[in-house]
Short mmCIF file of C-alpha atoms in Angstrom, two decimals:
data_model
loop_
_atom_site.label_atom_id
_atom_site.label_comp_id
_atom_site.label_asym_id
_atom_site.label_seq_id
_atom_site.Cartn_x
_atom_site.Cartn_y
_atom_site.Cartn_z
CA MET A 1 -131.41 60.17 -64.59
CA THR A 2 -128.75 59.30 -61.53
CA LYS A 3 -128.41 61.92 -58.16
CA THR A 4 -125.56 63.49 -60.60
CA LEU A 5 -123.50 67.35 -60.16
CA ILE A 6 -121.94 68.90 -63.25
CA SER A 7 -118.93 70.36 -61.93
CA ILE A 8 -117.86 73.40 -63.78
CA VAL A 9 -114.31 74.82 -64.22
CA GLY A 10 -111.61 76.52 -65.92
CA PRO A 11 -109.63 79.61 -65.69
CA THR A 12 -111.18 83.20 -64.74
CA ALA A 13 -112.91 85.27 -67.39
CA ILE A 14 -113.72 82.04 -70.01
CA GLY A 15 -117.36 82.11 -69.25
CA LYS A 16 -117.93 79.53 -66.99
CA THR A 17 -121.57 82.09 -65.08
CA ALA A 18 -122.66 82.19 -68.69
CA LEU A 19 -122.74 78.36 -69.12
CA SER A 20 -123.76 77.43 -65.41
CA ILE A 21 -126.79 79.79 -65.83
CA LYS A 22 -127.22 77.84 -69.30
CA LEU A 23 -127.22 74.85 -67.97
CA ALA A 24 -129.28 75.59 -64.72
CA GLN A 25 -132.16 76.62 -67.07
CA HIS A 26 -132.09 73.67 -69.58
CA PHE A 27 -132.18 71.07 -66.05
CA LYS A 28 -134.43 73.80 -63.76
CA THR A 29 -131.80 73.16 -60.95
CA GLU A 30 -129.91 75.71 -59.02
CA ILE A 31 -126.30 76.61 -58.70
CA ILE A 32 -123.57 75.99 -55.80
CA SER A 33 -120.54 78.78 -56.38
CA ALA A 34 -117.34 77.21 -55.46
CA ASP A 35 -115.40 80.76 -56.26
CA SER A 36 -113.98 81.09 -52.45
CA ARG A 37 -113.76 84.75 -53.36
CA GLN A 38 -117.27 84.87 -54.13
CA PHE A 39 -118.36 84.17 -50.61
CA PHE A 40 -117.91 87.73 -49.22
CA LYS A 41 -120.24 90.38 -49.06
CA GLU A 42 -118.40 93.23 -49.15
CA MET A 43 -116.75 91.78 -51.78
CA ASN A 44 -118.38 92.45 -55.16
CA ILE A 45 -117.02 94.38 -58.41
CA GLY A 46 -113.54 92.83 -57.61
CA THR A 47 -114.57 89.56 -57.85
CA ALA A 48 -117.23 89.05 -60.25
CA VAL A 49 -120.29 88.09 -58.68
CA PRO A 50 -122.91 87.35 -60.92
CA SER A 51 -125.37 90.20 -61.48
CA THR A 52 -128.68 90.91 -59.84
CA GLU A 53 -129.95 89.94 -63.60
CA GLU A 54 -127.87 86.65 -63.69
CA GLN A 55 -128.64 85.33 -60.20
CA GLN A 56 -132.74 86.21 -60.93
CA ALA A 57 -131.70 83.93 -64.31
CA ALA A 58 -131.06 81.08 -61.73
CA LYS A 59 -130.89 80.10 -57.83
CA HIS A 60 -127.61 80.40 -56.68
CA HIS A 61 -125.66 79.85 -53.47
CA PHE A 62 -122.55 80.22 -51.39
CA ILE A 63 -122.36 84.27 -53.02
CA GLN A 64 -122.53 86.80 -50.47
CA HIS A 65 -122.98 84.56 -48.09
CA ILE A 66 -120.26 84.82 -45.19
CA SER A 67 -118.57 88.69 -44.23
CA ILE A 68 -114.79 89.13 -44.70
CA LYS A 69 -114.54 89.39 -40.77
CA ASP A 70 -115.73 85.68 -40.30
CA ASN A 71 -113.67 82.47 -40.72
CA TYR A 72 -114.83 80.04 -43.06
CA SER A 73 -112.29 77.57 -44.18
CA VAL A 74 -112.59 75.08 -47.29
CA GLY A 75 -113.28 71.78 -44.81
CA ASP A 76 -117.04 74.24 -43.94
CA PHE A 77 -117.35 74.52 -47.79
CA GLU A 78 -117.38 71.08 -47.94
CA ARG A 79 -119.34 70.26 -44.96
CA ASP A 80 -122.26 73.45 -46.00
CA ALA A 81 -122.34 72.06 -50.21
CA ILE A 82 -122.69 68.57 -49.47
CA SER A 83 -125.94 69.80 -47.68
CA LYS A 84 -127.33 71.95 -49.99
CA ILE A 85 -126.34 69.19 -52.79
CA SER A 86 -128.54 66.90 -50.68
CA GLU A 87 -131.12 69.52 -50.38
CA ILE A 88 -131.55 70.24 -54.74
CA HIS A 89 -131.36 66.24 -55.02
CA LYS A 90 -134.57 65.97 -53.58
CA LYS A 91 -136.23 68.14 -55.75
CA ASN A 92 -133.84 67.35 -58.76
CA ASP A 93 -131.78 65.00 -59.82
CA VAL A 94 -129.29 67.32 -61.07
CA ALA A 95 -127.23 69.89 -59.42
CA ILE A 96 -125.00 72.75 -60.89
CA MET A 97 -121.60 73.62 -58.92
CA VAL A 98 -119.71 76.66 -60.80
CA GLY A 99 -115.92 77.95 -59.79
CA GLY A 100 -112.13 78.01 -60.13
CA SER A 101 -111.31 77.48 -57.00
CA GLY A 102 -109.76 74.71 -57.49
CA LEU A 103 -109.39 73.32 -53.80
CA TYR A 104 -112.84 73.90 -53.06
CA VAL A 105 -114.14 72.56 -56.20
CA LYS A 106 -111.89 69.21 -54.99
CA ALA A 107 -113.59 69.57 -51.05
CA VAL A 108 -117.09 69.03 -53.27
CA THR A 109 -116.26 66.61 -55.47
CA LYS A 110 -113.52 64.05 -53.92
CA GLY A 111 -112.52 65.18 -50.24
CA LEU A 112 -109.82 66.81 -48.68
CA ASP A 113 -106.80 65.39 -48.69
CA ASN A 114 -105.25 64.23 -44.60
CA PHE A 115 -102.43 66.19 -43.94
CA PRO A 116 -99.92 65.12 -40.39
CA ASP A 117 -99.64 67.46 -37.35
CA VAL A 118 -96.67 69.90 -37.20
CA ASN A 119 -94.99 71.56 -34.72
CA GLY A 120 -97.37 74.85 -34.61
CA ASN A 121 -94.51 77.03 -33.86
CA ILE A 122 -93.74 76.61 -37.48
CA ARG A 123 -96.76 78.51 -38.86
CA LEU A 124 -95.83 81.07 -36.22
CA GLU A 125 -92.66 81.52 -37.67
CA LEU A 126 -93.56 81.41 -41.26
CA ASN A 127 -95.59 84.27 -40.32
CA GLU A 128 -93.19 86.23 -38.70
CA ARG A 129 -91.32 85.57 -41.76
CA LEU A 130 -94.18 87.14 -43.99
CA LYS A 131 -94.29 90.37 -42.04
CA ASN A 132 -91.14 90.86 -42.40
CA GLU A 133 -89.51 89.51 -45.53
CA GLY A 134 -93.26 89.88 -47.88
CA LEU A 135 -94.55 87.27 -50.03
CA GLU A 136 -91.50 86.70 -52.43
CA ALA A 137 -89.37 85.34 -49.93
CA LEU A 138 -92.02 82.55 -49.35
CA GLN A 139 -92.98 81.75 -52.10
CA LYS A 140 -89.81 81.57 -53.69
CA GLN A 141 -88.61 78.69 -50.64
CA LEU A 142 -92.03 76.72 -51.71
CA LYS A 143 -90.51 77.07 -55.49
CA ASP A 144 -87.31 75.36 -53.93
CA LEU A 145 -89.09 73.04 -51.80
CA ASP A 146 -92.45 71.76 -53.59
CA PRO A 147 -92.36 72.94 -56.87
CA ILE A 148 -95.53 70.86 -57.69
CA ALA A 149 -96.91 73.06 -54.97
CA TYR A 150 -96.29 76.08 -56.30
CA ASN A 151 -97.11 76.23 -59.83
CA SER A 152 -100.59 74.74 -57.97
CA ILE A 153 -101.86 76.32 -55.10
CA ALA A 154 -102.38 79.89 -55.11
CA ILE A 155 -99.16 80.99 -53.92
CA ASP A 156 -100.79 85.07 -53.84
CA ASN A 157 -102.79 83.47 -50.47
CA PRO A 158 -100.52 83.49 -47.83
CA GLN A 159 -102.83 81.14 -45.82
CA ARG A 160 -102.32 78.54 -48.85
CA LEU A 161 -98.80 79.21 -49.05
CA ILE A 162 -98.00 79.26 -45.16
CA ARG A 163 -99.46 75.84 -45.25
CA ALA A 164 -97.98 74.79 -47.56
CA LEU A 165 -94.87 75.56 -46.55
CA GLU A 166 -95.87 74.45 -42.54
CA ILE A 167 -96.16 71.30 -44.66
CA CYS A 168 -93.13 70.60 -46.16
CA ILE A 169 -90.66 72.11 -43.64
CA GLY A 170 -92.38 70.46 -40.60
CA THR A 171 -91.53 66.83 -42.33
CA GLY A 172 -89.59 66.38 -44.31
CA LYS A 173 -91.69 65.70 -47.62
CA PRO A 174 -93.37 67.84 -50.37
CA TYR A 175 -96.97 69.54 -49.53
CA SER A 176 -97.79 67.72 -53.04
CA SER A 177 -96.76 63.77 -52.26
CA PHE A 178 -99.84 64.15 -49.60
CA LEU A 179 -102.59 65.32 -52.02
CA THR A 180 -102.87 61.18 -52.82
CA ASN A 181 -105.33 60.67 -50.43
CA PRO A 182 -108.26 58.27 -51.90
CA GLU A 183 -111.65 59.74 -52.73
CA LYS A 184 -114.08 59.99 -50.80
CA ASN A 185 -117.07 57.91 -51.41
CA ARG A 186 -120.07 60.60 -52.45
CA ASN A 187 -124.03 59.39 -53.79
CA PHE A 188 -124.27 61.70 -56.68
CA LYS A 189 -122.14 61.02 -59.89
CA THR A 190 -119.35 64.01 -60.82
CA ILE A 191 -119.20 65.02 -64.37
CA SER A 192 -116.97 68.06 -64.83
CA ILE A 193 -116.95 70.20 -67.67
CA GLY A 194 -113.85 72.25 -68.65
CA LEU A 195 -114.23 76.25 -70.53
CA ASP A 196 -110.73 76.77 -71.88
CA ALA A 197 -109.39 79.27 -74.73
CA GLU A 198 -106.28 80.09 -76.53
CA ARG A 199 -103.85 81.71 -74.20
CA SER A 200 -103.78 85.08 -75.77
CA ILE A 201 -107.77 84.80 -75.97
CA ILE A 202 -107.65 84.09 -71.75
CA TYR A 203 -105.41 86.74 -71.20
CA ASP A 204 -107.19 89.67 -73.55
CA ARG A 205 -110.78 88.59 -71.65
CA ILE A 206 -108.73 88.61 -68.30
CA ASN A 207 -107.48 92.22 -69.38
CA GLN A 208 -111.26 93.44 -70.55
CA ARG A 209 -112.97 92.18 -67.30
CA VAL A 210 -110.64 94.46 -65.22
CA ASP A 211 -111.06 97.27 -67.18
CA ILE A 212 -114.82 97.31 -66.80
CA MET A 213 -114.00 96.50 -63.07
CA VAL A 214 -112.48 99.61 -62.58
CA LYS A 215 -114.76 101.43 -65.43
CA ASN A 216 -117.83 99.57 -62.72
CA GLY A 217 -115.82 101.28 -59.52
CA LEU A 218 -113.50 98.82 -58.20
CA LEU A 219 -111.37 101.77 -56.81
CA GLU A 220 -114.15 102.95 -54.69
CA GLU A 221 -114.59 99.01 -54.08
CA VAL A 222 -111.34 98.89 -52.40
CA LYS A 223 -111.30 102.51 -51.21
CA ALA A 224 -114.28 101.42 -48.60
CA LEU A 225 -113.02 98.55 -48.04
CA LEU A 226 -109.06 99.60 -46.34
CA PRO A 227 -109.78 99.47 -42.76
CA TYR A 228 -109.37 96.26 -43.18
CA LYS A 229 -106.94 95.40 -45.45
CA HIS A 230 -105.18 93.00 -43.02
CA LEU A 231 -108.25 90.72 -42.98
CA ASN A 232 -107.37 87.27 -45.17
CA ALA A 233 -109.82 87.91 -47.22
CA LEU A 234 -108.68 91.37 -48.80
CA ASN A 235 -104.88 89.99 -49.22
CA THR A 236 -106.14 88.97 -52.95
CA VAL A 237 -105.64 90.39 -56.23
CA GLY A 238 -107.79 93.48 -57.34
CA TYR A 239 -107.87 94.71 -54.12
CA LYS A 240 -104.24 94.27 -53.01
CA GLU A 241 -103.10 96.31 -55.52
CA LEU A 242 -105.26 99.15 -55.41
CA PHE A 243 -104.03 99.11 -51.57
CA LYS A 244 -100.81 100.31 -52.36
CA TYR A 245 -102.03 102.67 -54.89
CA ILE A 246 -104.21 104.38 -52.37
CA GLU A 247 -101.53 104.34 -50.07
CA GLY A 248 -99.48 106.33 -51.99
CA GLU A 249 -97.14 103.82 -53.49
CA TRP A 250 -97.82 102.75 -56.78
CA ALA A 251 -99.35 104.98 -59.37
CA LEU A 252 -103.22 104.27 -60.68
CA ASP A 253 -101.93 102.77 -63.66
CA PHE A 254 -99.51 100.33 -62.27
CA ALA A 255 -101.79 99.03 -59.65
CA ILE A 256 -104.08 98.56 -62.74
CA SER A 257 -101.39 96.56 -65.53
CA GLU A 258 -100.59 95.35 -62.01
CA ILE A 259 -104.41 92.97 -61.70
CA LYS A 260 -104.19 92.37 -64.79
CA LYS A 261 -100.41 90.56 -64.76
CA ASN A 262 -101.19 88.54 -61.22
CA THR A 263 -105.06 87.94 -62.94
CA ARG A 264 -103.00 85.97 -65.68
CA ARG A 265 -100.81 84.57 -63.26
CA PHE A 266 -103.71 83.07 -61.41
CA ALA A 267 -104.87 82.04 -64.90
CA LYS A 268 -102.23 80.15 -65.04
CA ARG A 269 -102.32 77.97 -62.26
CA GLN A 270 -106.07 77.19 -62.44
CA LEU A 271 -105.30 75.66 -65.73
CA THR A 272 -102.29 73.79 -64.58
CA TRP A 273 -104.71 72.08 -61.24
CA PHE A 274 -107.81 71.59 -63.36
CA ARG A 275 -105.56 70.00 -65.89
CA LYS A 276 -104.14 67.42 -63.61
CA ASP A 277 -108.08 65.98 -63.77
CA GLN A 278 -108.28 63.36 -66.35
CA ALA A 279 -112.22 63.62 -65.43
CA ILE A 280 -112.91 66.77 -66.85
CA ALA A 281 -114.08 67.30 -70.17
CA TRP A 282 -112.68 70.64 -72.11
CA PHE A 283 -114.74 72.09 -74.35
CA ASP A 284 -113.54 75.84 -76.40
CA TYR A 285 -115.45 78.94 -74.40
CA THR A 286 -117.31 79.32 -77.92
CA SER A 287 -118.75 75.33 -78.04
CA ASP A 288 -122.23 74.92 -78.90
CA ILE A 289 -124.57 74.78 -75.42
CA ASN A 290 -125.95 71.33 -77.19
CA SER A 291 -122.85 69.83 -77.76
CA ILE A 292 -122.18 70.53 -74.13
CA ILE A 293 -125.56 68.97 -73.15
CA LYS A 294 -125.42 65.69 -74.92
CA HIS A 295 -121.85 65.36 -73.36
CA ILE A 296 -123.76 65.23 -70.01
CA GLU A 297 -126.77 63.26 -71.21
CA ASN A 298 -124.52 61.00 -72.62
CA GLN A 299 -122.17 60.73 -68.75
CA SER A 300 -125.22 60.65 -67.22
#
């Protein structure tokens, strides 16, 4: 078998973690997490970090390995993940990567795109607008300038949103037009597996997951992080909504309903991103593990 990376993708709450563990046990290998929200040691319940039992069932990497106070870019992850894959491949022909953060998956499998330099004042002005006008105003501008990017990037992430906008404004071209650089050569073969389900099933699973998170203490986790709410890592679904409840802006029931709504929107964007990749072989989330293993072995 050639050196292989099995990349498991799909929308949130679809069952990627469970599949990755079954495959890791079958191939007797280790798992790399490409879920950027699970990198932070202070965030646990709201990011659906694999349980202790799941992490004991197969060795995981890049789970809660940095702090919300650290600067850790997608480029840093690309470098670290490639290094870890090489390390795993010294003792095993197969490594597994799992996660729904499309840009982080792409960084490892195909490499990051190169963007032209733009005037730094544009970012300063956009940050000022974010502060004064809010996220929705910038989202609307990106939708006008680059609907493709609007429907594919994490528009709830201010850093990603501003990055896309500054490229649009600074170059006069859509951000998405720069996402076409040649793929980097990797010394391993990637086999991409996507998990999917009917939209109604995905949404039901998301709603159930949020209810379980709340039951397991999400509100207490968010309260403990209130002093750090200004950090970019915490401007994310599940945390930003409960900050509004804690600060008296929203009722708790409304905040929880907003978490569900925003997570459903996030899942929709994930699918939009991943469905552009023709290399992904899609399986229903209920598919038998043996059919997935057979596909992998046929591709190897």
